[in-house]
mmCIF file of C-alpha atoms in Angstrom:
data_model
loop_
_atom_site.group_PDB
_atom_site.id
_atom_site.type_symbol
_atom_site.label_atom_id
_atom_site.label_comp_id
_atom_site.label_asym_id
_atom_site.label_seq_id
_atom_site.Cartn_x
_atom_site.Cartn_y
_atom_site.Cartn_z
ATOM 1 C CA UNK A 1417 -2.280 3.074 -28.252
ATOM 2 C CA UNK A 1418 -5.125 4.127 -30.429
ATOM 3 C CA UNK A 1419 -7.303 5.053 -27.553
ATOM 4 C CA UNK A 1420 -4.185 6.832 -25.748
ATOM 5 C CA UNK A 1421 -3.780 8.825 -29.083
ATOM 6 C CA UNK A 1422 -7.456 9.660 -29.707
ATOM 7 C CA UNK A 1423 -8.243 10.770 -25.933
ATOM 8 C CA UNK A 1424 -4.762 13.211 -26.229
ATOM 9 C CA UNK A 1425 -6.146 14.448 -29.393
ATOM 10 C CA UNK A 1426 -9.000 15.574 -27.915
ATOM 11 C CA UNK A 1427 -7.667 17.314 -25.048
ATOM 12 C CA UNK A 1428 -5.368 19.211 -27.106
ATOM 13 C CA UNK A 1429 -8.395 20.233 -29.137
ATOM 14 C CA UNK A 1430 -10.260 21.379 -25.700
ATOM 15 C CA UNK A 1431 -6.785 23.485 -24.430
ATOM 16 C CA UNK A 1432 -6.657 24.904 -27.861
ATOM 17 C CA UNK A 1433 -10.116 26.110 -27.764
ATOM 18 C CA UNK A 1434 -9.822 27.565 -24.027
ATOM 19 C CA UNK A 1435 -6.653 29.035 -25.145
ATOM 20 C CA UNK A 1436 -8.534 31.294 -27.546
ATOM 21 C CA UNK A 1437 -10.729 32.489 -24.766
ATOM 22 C CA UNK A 1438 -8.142 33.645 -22.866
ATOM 23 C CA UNK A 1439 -5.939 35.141 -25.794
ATOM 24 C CA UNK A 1440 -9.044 36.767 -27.212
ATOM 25 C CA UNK A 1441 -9.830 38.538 -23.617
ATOM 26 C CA UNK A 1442 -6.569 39.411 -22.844
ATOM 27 C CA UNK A 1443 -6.546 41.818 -26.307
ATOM 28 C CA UNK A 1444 -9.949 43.082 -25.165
ATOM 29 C CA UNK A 1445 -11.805 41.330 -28.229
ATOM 30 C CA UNK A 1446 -14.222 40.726 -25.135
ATOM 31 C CA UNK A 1447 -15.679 43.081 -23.044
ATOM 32 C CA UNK A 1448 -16.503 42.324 -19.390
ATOM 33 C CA UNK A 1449 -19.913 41.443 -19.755
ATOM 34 C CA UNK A 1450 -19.130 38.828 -22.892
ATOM 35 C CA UNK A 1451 -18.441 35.760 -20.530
ATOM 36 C CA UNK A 1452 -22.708 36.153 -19.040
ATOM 37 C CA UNK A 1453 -23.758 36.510 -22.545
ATOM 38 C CA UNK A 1454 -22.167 32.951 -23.331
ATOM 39 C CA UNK A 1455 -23.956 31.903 -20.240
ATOM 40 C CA UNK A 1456 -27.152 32.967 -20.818
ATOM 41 C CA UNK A 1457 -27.160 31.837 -24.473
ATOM 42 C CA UNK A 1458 -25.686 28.209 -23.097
ATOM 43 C CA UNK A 1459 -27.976 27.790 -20.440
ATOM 44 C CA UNK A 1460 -31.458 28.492 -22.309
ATOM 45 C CA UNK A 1461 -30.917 27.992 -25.643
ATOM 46 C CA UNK A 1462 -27.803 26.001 -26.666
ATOM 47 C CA UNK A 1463 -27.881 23.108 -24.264
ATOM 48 C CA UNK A 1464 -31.765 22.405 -24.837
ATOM 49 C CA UNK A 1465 -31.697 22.501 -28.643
ATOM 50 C CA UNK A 1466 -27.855 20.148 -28.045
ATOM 51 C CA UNK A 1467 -30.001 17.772 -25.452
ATOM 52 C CA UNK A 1468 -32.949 17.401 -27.187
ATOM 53 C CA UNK A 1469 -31.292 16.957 -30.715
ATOM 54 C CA UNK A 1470 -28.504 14.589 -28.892
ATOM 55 C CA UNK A 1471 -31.431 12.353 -27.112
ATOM 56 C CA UNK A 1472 -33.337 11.986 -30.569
ATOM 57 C CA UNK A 1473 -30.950 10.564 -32.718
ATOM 58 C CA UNK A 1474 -28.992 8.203 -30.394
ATOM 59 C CA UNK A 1475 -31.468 6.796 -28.609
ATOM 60 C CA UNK A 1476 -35.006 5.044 -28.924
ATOM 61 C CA UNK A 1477 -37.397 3.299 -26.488
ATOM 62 C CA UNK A 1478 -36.285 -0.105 -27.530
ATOM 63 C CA UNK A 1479 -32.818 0.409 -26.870
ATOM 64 C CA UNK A 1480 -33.566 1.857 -23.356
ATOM 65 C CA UNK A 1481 -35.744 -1.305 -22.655
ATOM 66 C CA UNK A 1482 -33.647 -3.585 -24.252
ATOM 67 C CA UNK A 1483 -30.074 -2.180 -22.222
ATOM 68 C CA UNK A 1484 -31.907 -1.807 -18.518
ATOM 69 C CA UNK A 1485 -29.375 -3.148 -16.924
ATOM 70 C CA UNK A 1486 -26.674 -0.538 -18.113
ATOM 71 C CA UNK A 1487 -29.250 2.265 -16.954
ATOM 72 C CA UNK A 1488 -29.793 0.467 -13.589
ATOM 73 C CA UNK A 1489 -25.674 0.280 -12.972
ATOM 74 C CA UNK A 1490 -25.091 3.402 -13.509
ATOM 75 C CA UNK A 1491 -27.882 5.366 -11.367
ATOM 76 C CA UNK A 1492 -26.795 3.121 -9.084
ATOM 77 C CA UNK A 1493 -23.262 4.291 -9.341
ATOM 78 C CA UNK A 1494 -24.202 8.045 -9.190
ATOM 79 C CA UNK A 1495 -26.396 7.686 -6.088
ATOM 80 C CA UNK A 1496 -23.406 6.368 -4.200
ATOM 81 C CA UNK A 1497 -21.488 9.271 -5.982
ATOM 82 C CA UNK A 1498 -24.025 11.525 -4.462
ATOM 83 C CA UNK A 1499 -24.021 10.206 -1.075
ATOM 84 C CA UNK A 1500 -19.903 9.829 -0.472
ATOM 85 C CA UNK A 1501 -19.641 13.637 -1.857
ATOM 86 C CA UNK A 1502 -22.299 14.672 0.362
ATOM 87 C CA UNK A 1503 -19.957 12.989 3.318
ATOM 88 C CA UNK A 1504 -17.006 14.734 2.191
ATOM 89 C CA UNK A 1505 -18.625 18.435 1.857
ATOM 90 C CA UNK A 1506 -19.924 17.836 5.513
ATOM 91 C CA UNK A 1507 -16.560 16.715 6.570
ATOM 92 C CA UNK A 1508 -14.177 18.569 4.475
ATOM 93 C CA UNK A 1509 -16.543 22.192 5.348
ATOM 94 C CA UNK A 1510 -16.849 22.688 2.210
ATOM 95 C CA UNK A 1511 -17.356 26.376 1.540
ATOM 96 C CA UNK A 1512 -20.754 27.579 -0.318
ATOM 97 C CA UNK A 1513 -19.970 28.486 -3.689
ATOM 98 C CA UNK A 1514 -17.602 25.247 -4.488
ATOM 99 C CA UNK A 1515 -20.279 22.844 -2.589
ATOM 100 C CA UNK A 1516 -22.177 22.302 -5.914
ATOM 101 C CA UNK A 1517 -19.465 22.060 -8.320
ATOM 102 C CA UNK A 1518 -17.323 19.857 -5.930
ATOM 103 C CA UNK A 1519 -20.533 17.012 -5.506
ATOM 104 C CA UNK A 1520 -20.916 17.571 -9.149
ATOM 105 C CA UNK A 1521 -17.166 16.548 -9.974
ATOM 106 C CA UNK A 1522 -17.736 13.526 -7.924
ATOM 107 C CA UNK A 1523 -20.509 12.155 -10.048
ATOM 108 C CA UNK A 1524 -21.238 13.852 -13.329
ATOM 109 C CA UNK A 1525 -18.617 13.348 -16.560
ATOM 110 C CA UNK A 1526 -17.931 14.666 -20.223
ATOM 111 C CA UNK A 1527 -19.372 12.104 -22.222
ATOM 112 C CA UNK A 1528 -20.374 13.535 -25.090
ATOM 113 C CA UNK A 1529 -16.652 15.453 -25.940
ATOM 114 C CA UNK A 1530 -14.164 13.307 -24.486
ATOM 115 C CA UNK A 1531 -16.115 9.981 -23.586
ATOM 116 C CA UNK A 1532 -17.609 9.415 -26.312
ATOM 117 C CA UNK A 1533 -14.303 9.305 -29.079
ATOM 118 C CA UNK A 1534 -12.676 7.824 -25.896
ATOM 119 C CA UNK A 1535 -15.156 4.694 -26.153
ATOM 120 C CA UNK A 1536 -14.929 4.834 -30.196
ATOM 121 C CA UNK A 1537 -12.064 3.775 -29.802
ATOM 122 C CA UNK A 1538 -11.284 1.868 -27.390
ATOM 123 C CA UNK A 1539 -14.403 -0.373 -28.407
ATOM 124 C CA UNK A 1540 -15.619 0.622 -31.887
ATOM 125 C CA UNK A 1541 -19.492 1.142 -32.655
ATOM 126 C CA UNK A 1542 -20.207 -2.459 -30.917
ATOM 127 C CA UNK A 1543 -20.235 -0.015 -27.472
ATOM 128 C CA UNK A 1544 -22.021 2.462 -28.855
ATOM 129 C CA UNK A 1545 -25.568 1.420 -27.690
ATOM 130 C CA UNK A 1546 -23.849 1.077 -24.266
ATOM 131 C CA UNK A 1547 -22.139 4.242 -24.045
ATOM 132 C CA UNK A 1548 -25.988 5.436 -24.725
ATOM 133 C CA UNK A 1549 -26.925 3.942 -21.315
ATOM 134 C CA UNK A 1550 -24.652 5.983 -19.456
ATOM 135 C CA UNK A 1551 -25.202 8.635 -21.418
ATOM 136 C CA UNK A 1552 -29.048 9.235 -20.192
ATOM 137 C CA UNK A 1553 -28.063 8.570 -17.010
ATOM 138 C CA UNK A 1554 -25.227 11.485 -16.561
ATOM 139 C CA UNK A 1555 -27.762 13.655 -18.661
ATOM 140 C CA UNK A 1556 -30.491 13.147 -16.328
ATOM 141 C CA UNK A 1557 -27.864 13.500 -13.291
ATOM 142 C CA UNK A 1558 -26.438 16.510 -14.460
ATOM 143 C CA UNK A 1559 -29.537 18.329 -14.962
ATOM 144 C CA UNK A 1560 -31.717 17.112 -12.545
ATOM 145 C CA UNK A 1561 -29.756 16.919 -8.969
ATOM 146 C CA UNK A 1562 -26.762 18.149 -10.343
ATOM 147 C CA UNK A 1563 -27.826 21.439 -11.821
ATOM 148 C CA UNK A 1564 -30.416 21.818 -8.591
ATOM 149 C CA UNK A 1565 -27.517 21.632 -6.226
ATOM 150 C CA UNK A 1566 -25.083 24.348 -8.317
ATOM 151 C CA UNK A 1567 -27.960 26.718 -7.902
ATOM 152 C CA UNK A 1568 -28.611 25.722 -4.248
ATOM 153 C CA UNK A 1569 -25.223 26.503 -3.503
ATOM 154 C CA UNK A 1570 -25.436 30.113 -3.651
ATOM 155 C CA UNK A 1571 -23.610 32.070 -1.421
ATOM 156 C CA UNK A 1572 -25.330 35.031 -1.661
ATOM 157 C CA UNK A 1573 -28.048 33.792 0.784
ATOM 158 C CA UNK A 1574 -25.716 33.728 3.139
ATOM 159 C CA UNK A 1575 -25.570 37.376 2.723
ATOM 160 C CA UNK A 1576 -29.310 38.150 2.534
ATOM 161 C CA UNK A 1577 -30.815 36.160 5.353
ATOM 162 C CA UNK A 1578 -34.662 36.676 3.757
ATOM 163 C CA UNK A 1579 -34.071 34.950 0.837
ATOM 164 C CA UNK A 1580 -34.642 31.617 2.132
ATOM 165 C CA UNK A 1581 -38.095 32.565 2.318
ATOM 166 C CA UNK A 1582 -38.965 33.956 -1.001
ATOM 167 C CA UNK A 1583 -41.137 31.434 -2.869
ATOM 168 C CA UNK A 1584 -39.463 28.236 -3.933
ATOM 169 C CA UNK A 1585 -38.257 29.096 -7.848
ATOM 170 C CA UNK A 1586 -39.951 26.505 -9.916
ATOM 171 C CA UNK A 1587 -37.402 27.335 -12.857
ATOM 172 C CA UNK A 1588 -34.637 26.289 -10.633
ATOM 173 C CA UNK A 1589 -36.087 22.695 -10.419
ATOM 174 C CA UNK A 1590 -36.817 22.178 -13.985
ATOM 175 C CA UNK A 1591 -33.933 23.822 -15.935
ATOM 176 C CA UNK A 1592 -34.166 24.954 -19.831
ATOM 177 C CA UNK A 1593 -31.281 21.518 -20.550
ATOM 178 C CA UNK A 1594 -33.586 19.419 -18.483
ATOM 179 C CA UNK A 1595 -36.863 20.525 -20.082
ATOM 180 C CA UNK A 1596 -34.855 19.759 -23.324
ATOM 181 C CA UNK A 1597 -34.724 16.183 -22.466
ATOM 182 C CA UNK A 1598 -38.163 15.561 -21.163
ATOM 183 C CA UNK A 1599 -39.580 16.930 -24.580
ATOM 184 C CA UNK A 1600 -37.105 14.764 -26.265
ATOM 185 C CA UNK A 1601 -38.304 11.779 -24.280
ATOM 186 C CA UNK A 1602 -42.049 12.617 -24.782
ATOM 187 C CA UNK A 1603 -40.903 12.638 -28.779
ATOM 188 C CA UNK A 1604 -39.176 9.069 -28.313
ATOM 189 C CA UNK A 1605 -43.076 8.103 -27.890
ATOM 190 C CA UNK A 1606 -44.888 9.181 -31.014
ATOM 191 C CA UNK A 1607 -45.668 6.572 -33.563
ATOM 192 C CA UNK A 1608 -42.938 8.112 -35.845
ATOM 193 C CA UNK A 1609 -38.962 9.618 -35.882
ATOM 194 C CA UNK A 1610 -39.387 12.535 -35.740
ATOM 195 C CA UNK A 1611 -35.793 13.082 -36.778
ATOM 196 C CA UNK A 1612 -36.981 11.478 -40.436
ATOM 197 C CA UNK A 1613 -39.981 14.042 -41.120
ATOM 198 C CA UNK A 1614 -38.730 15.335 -44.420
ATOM 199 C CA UNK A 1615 -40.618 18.653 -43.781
ATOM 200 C CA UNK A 1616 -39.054 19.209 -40.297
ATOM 201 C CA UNK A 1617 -35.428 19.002 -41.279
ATOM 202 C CA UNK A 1618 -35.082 22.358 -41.177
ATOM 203 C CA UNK A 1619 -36.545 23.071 -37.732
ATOM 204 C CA UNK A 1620 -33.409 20.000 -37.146
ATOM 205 C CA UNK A 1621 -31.133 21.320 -38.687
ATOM 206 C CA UNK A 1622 -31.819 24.965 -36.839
ATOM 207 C CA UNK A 1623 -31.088 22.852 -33.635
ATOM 208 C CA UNK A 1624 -28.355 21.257 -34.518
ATOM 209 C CA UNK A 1625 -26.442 24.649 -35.323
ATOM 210 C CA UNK A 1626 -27.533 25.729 -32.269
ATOM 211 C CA UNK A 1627 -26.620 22.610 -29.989
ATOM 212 C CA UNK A 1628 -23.226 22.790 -31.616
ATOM 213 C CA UNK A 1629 -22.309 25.767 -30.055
ATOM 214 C CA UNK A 1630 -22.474 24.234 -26.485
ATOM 215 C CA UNK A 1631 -19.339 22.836 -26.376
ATOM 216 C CA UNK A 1632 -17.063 25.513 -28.294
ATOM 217 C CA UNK A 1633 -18.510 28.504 -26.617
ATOM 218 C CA UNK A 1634 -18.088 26.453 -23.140
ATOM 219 C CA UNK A 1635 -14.483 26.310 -23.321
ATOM 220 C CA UNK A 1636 -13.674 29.653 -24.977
ATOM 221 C CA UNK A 1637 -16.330 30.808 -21.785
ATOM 222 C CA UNK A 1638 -13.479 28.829 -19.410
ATOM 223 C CA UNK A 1639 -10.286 30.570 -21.157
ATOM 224 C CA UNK A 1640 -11.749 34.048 -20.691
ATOM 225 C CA UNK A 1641 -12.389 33.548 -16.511
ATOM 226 C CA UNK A 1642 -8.849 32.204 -16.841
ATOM 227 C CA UNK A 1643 -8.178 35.392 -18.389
ATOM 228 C CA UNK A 1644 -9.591 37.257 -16.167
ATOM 229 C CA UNK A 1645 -8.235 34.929 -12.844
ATOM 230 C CA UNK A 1646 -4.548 34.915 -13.938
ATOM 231 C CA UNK A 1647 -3.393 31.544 -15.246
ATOM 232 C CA UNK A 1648 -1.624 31.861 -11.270
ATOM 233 C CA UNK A 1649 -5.221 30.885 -10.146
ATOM 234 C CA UNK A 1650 -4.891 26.961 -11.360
ATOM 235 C CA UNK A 1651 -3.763 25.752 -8.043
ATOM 236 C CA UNK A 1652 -3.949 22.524 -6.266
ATOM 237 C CA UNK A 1653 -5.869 22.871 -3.491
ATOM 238 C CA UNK A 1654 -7.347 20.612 -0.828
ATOM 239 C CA UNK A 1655 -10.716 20.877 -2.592
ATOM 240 C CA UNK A 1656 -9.334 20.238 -6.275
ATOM 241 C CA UNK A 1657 -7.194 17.278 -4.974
ATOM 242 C CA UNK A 1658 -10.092 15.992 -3.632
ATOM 243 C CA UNK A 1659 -12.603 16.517 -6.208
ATOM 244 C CA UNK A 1660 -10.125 15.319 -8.761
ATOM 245 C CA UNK A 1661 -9.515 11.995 -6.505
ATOM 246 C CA UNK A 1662 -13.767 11.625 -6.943
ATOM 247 C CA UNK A 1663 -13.866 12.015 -10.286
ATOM 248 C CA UNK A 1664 -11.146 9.419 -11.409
ATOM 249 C CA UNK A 1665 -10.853 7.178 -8.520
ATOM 250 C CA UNK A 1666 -13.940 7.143 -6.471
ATOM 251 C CA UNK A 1667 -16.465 7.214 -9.493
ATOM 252 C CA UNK A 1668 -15.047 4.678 -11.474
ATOM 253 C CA UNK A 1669 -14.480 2.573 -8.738
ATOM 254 C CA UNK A 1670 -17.852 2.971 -7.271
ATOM 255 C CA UNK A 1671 -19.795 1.919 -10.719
ATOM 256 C CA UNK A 1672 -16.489 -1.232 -11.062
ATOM 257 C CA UNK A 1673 -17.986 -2.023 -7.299
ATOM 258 C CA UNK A 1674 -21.413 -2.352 -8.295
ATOM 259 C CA UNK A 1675 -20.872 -4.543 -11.347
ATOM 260 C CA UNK A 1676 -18.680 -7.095 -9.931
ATOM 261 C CA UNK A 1677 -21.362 -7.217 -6.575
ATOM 262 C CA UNK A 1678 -24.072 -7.719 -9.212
ATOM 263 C CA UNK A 1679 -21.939 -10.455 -11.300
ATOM 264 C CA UNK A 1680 -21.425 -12.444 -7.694
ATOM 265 C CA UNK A 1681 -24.841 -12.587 -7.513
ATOM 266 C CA UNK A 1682 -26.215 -13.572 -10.493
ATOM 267 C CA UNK A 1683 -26.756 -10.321 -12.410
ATOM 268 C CA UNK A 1684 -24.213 -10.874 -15.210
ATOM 269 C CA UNK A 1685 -23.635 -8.277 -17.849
ATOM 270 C CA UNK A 1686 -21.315 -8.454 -20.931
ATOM 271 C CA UNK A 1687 -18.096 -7.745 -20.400
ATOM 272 C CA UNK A 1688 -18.034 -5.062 -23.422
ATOM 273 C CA UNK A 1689 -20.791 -3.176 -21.220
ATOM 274 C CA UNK A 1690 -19.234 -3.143 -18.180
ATOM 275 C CA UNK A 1691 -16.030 -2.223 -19.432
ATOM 276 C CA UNK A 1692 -17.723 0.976 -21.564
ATOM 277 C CA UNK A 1693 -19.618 1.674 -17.718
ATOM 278 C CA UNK A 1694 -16.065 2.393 -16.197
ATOM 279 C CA UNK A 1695 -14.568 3.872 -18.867
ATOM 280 C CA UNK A 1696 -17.480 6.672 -19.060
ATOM 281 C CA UNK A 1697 -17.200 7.095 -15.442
ATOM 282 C CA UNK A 1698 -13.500 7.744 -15.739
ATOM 283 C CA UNK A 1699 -14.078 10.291 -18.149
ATOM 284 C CA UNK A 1700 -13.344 14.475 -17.031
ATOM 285 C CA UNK A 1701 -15.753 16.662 -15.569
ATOM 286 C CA UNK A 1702 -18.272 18.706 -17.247
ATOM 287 C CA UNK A 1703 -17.044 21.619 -19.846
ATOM 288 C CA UNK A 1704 -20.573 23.450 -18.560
ATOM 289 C CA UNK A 1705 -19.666 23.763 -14.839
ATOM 290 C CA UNK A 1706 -18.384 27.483 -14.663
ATOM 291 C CA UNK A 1707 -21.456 28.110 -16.850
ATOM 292 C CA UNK A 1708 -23.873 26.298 -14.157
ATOM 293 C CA UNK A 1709 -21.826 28.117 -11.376
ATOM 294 C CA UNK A 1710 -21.670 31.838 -12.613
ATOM 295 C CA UNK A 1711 -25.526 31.130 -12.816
ATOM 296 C CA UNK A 1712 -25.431 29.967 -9.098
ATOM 297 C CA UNK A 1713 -23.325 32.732 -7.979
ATOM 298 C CA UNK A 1714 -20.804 30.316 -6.938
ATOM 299 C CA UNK A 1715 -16.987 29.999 -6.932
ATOM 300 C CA UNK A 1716 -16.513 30.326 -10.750
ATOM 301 C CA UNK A 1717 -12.891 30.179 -10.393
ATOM 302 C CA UNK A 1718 -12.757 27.043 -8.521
ATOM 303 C CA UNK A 1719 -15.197 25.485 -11.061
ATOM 304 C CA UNK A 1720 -12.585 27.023 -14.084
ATOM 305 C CA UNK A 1721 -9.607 25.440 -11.779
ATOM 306 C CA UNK A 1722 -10.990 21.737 -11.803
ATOM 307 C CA UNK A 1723 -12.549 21.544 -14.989
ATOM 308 C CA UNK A 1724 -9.328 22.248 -16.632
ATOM 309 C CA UNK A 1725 -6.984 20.162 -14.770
ATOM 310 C CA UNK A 1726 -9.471 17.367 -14.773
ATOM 311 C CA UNK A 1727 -9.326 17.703 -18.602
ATOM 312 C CA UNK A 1728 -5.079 17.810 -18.634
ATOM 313 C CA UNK A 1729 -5.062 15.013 -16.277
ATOM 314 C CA UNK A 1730 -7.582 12.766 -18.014
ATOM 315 C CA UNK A 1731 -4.123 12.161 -20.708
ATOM 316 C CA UNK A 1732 -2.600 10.097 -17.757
ATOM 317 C CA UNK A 1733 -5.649 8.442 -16.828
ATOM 318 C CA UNK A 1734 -6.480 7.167 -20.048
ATOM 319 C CA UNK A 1735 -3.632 4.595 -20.305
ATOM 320 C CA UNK A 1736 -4.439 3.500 -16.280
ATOM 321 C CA UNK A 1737 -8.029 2.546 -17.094
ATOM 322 C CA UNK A 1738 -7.461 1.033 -20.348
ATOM 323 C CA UNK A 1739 -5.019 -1.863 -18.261
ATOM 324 C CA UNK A 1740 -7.682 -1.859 -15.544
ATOM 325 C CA UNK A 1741 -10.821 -2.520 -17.880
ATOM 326 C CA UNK A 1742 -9.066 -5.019 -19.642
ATOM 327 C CA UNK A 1743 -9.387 -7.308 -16.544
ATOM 328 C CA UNK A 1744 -13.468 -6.927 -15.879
#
């Protein structure tokens, strides 16, 4: 009941927050080019200075050694992710423009807002270094694969038949977010925390006001293309059922798949980490996606559309997943 109660907290929080977008555009406290401010700010400043602070203090090298087997379950679970969404946008015909954000529903969650108080408690800090596991690996996923293919999925090529051979974008492969975490991770191997250097707190601290804003500015970014959409765009579609059905059937069970295969043969895991595994995987998609599509030139509105009802739905898959988990 705790769990149940601290997962609907939190999604009231995140409808409150989008609900102040979309109040705040409709009195014209925004002006129409507010929303690509946000995104600019997110994209190369915000989410590197919230990645790179994030990485720093919850993780170290011993703990990525030392919990292997968490990291090797779930990039195995997001490669299968990858590879049944792939099927479906070939089969489904996908349009371009919800391709990116429809493969990322599929296999990339919000761990850090809603999984992460979700696993707190459901588990208590005994989880914690495993939620940290799947942590790196959706941060890697999203911004690696994930952010490639929301920016591959552009439709405007389609439009403009020479831009497929302009020179291959080198800031497209290695995102701000992403660069974020490979300087964390190149931090995680100096001699000392960095995180402790009395003289560098404020250079931390500076990022930490900064990374904060990632998650607040995200959601009032989602209210005001609600705003501007018409709450009549939130619509159940073929594409939103079926994204939705990937994120909190097909993901989850793909990850619960590869555990109890790996337990038949031999590869035994505690039952506290495989349970934290499923939970994470279960958790809503990302807050950042109609960010990482307006920057794509992609179907914002569809990303807006399945972001939120993900997020309103996760309150009756909460309750599902804690009896399932229970049994692993």
């Amino acid at each position: 009941m705790t769990a149940l109660f601290t997962s609907v907290q939190s999604i009231l929080t995140i409808v409150l927050i989008i609900a102040l977008g979309y109040a705040l555009r409709r009195k014209k406290w925004f002006d129409d080019n507010f929303a690509g401010t946000i995104s600019k700010l997110l994209m190369q400043i915000a989410l590197p200075a919230s990645i790179f602070t994030s990485v720093l203090k919850r993780l170290s090298l011993d703990k990525l050694v030392s919990l292997s087997s968490g990291l090797v379950y779930g990039f195995g679970g997001v490669a299968l992710g990858y590879i049944v969404a792939f099927l479906l946008v070939k089969l489904l015909k996908v349009r371009p423009g919800r391709r990116g954000t429809f493969i990322n529903m599929f296999v990339n969650a919000n761990t850090i807002f809603i999984g992460l108080p979700l696993n707190m408690a459901l588990f208590g800090d005994k989880a914690t270094a495993y939620f940290l596991m799947y942590y790196v690996v959706n941060t890697v996923s999203t911004w690696t694969l994930g952010a490639f293919l929301m920016s591959w999925d552009d439709p405007t090529k389609a439009d403009n038949p020479d831009s497929g051979k302009s020179t291959f974008n080198w800031k497209k492969l290695l995102p701000p977010p992403l660069l974020g975490f490979l300087v964390a991770l190149v931090f995680m191997f100096l001699p000392f925390d960095v995180m402790k250097v009395s003289w560098l707190s404020f250079l931390i601290n500076a990022l930490d006001y900064v990374g904060s804003l990632v998650t607040p500015l995200s959601l009032v970014y989602i209210g005001i293309i609600l705003a501007d959409a018409g709450l009549n765009s939130i619509r159940f579609d073929r594409d939103t059922v079926v994204a939705l059905l990937g994120r909190f059937v097909m993901a989850p069970a793909l990850i619960t798949l590869l555990i109890v295969g790996g337990m038949k043969m031999g590869f035994s895991i505690p039952s506290l980490e495989a349970q934290t595994l499923i939970v994470q995987a279960s958790a809503p998609g990302l807050a950042v996606l109609p960010i990482l599509a307006d920057n794509g030139h992609g179907d914002v509105e569809y990303a807006t559309n399945v972001v939120t009802t993900s997020t309103v739905l996760f309150a009756v898959v909460v309750p599902i997943v804690m009896v399932l988990v229970q049994n692993i």
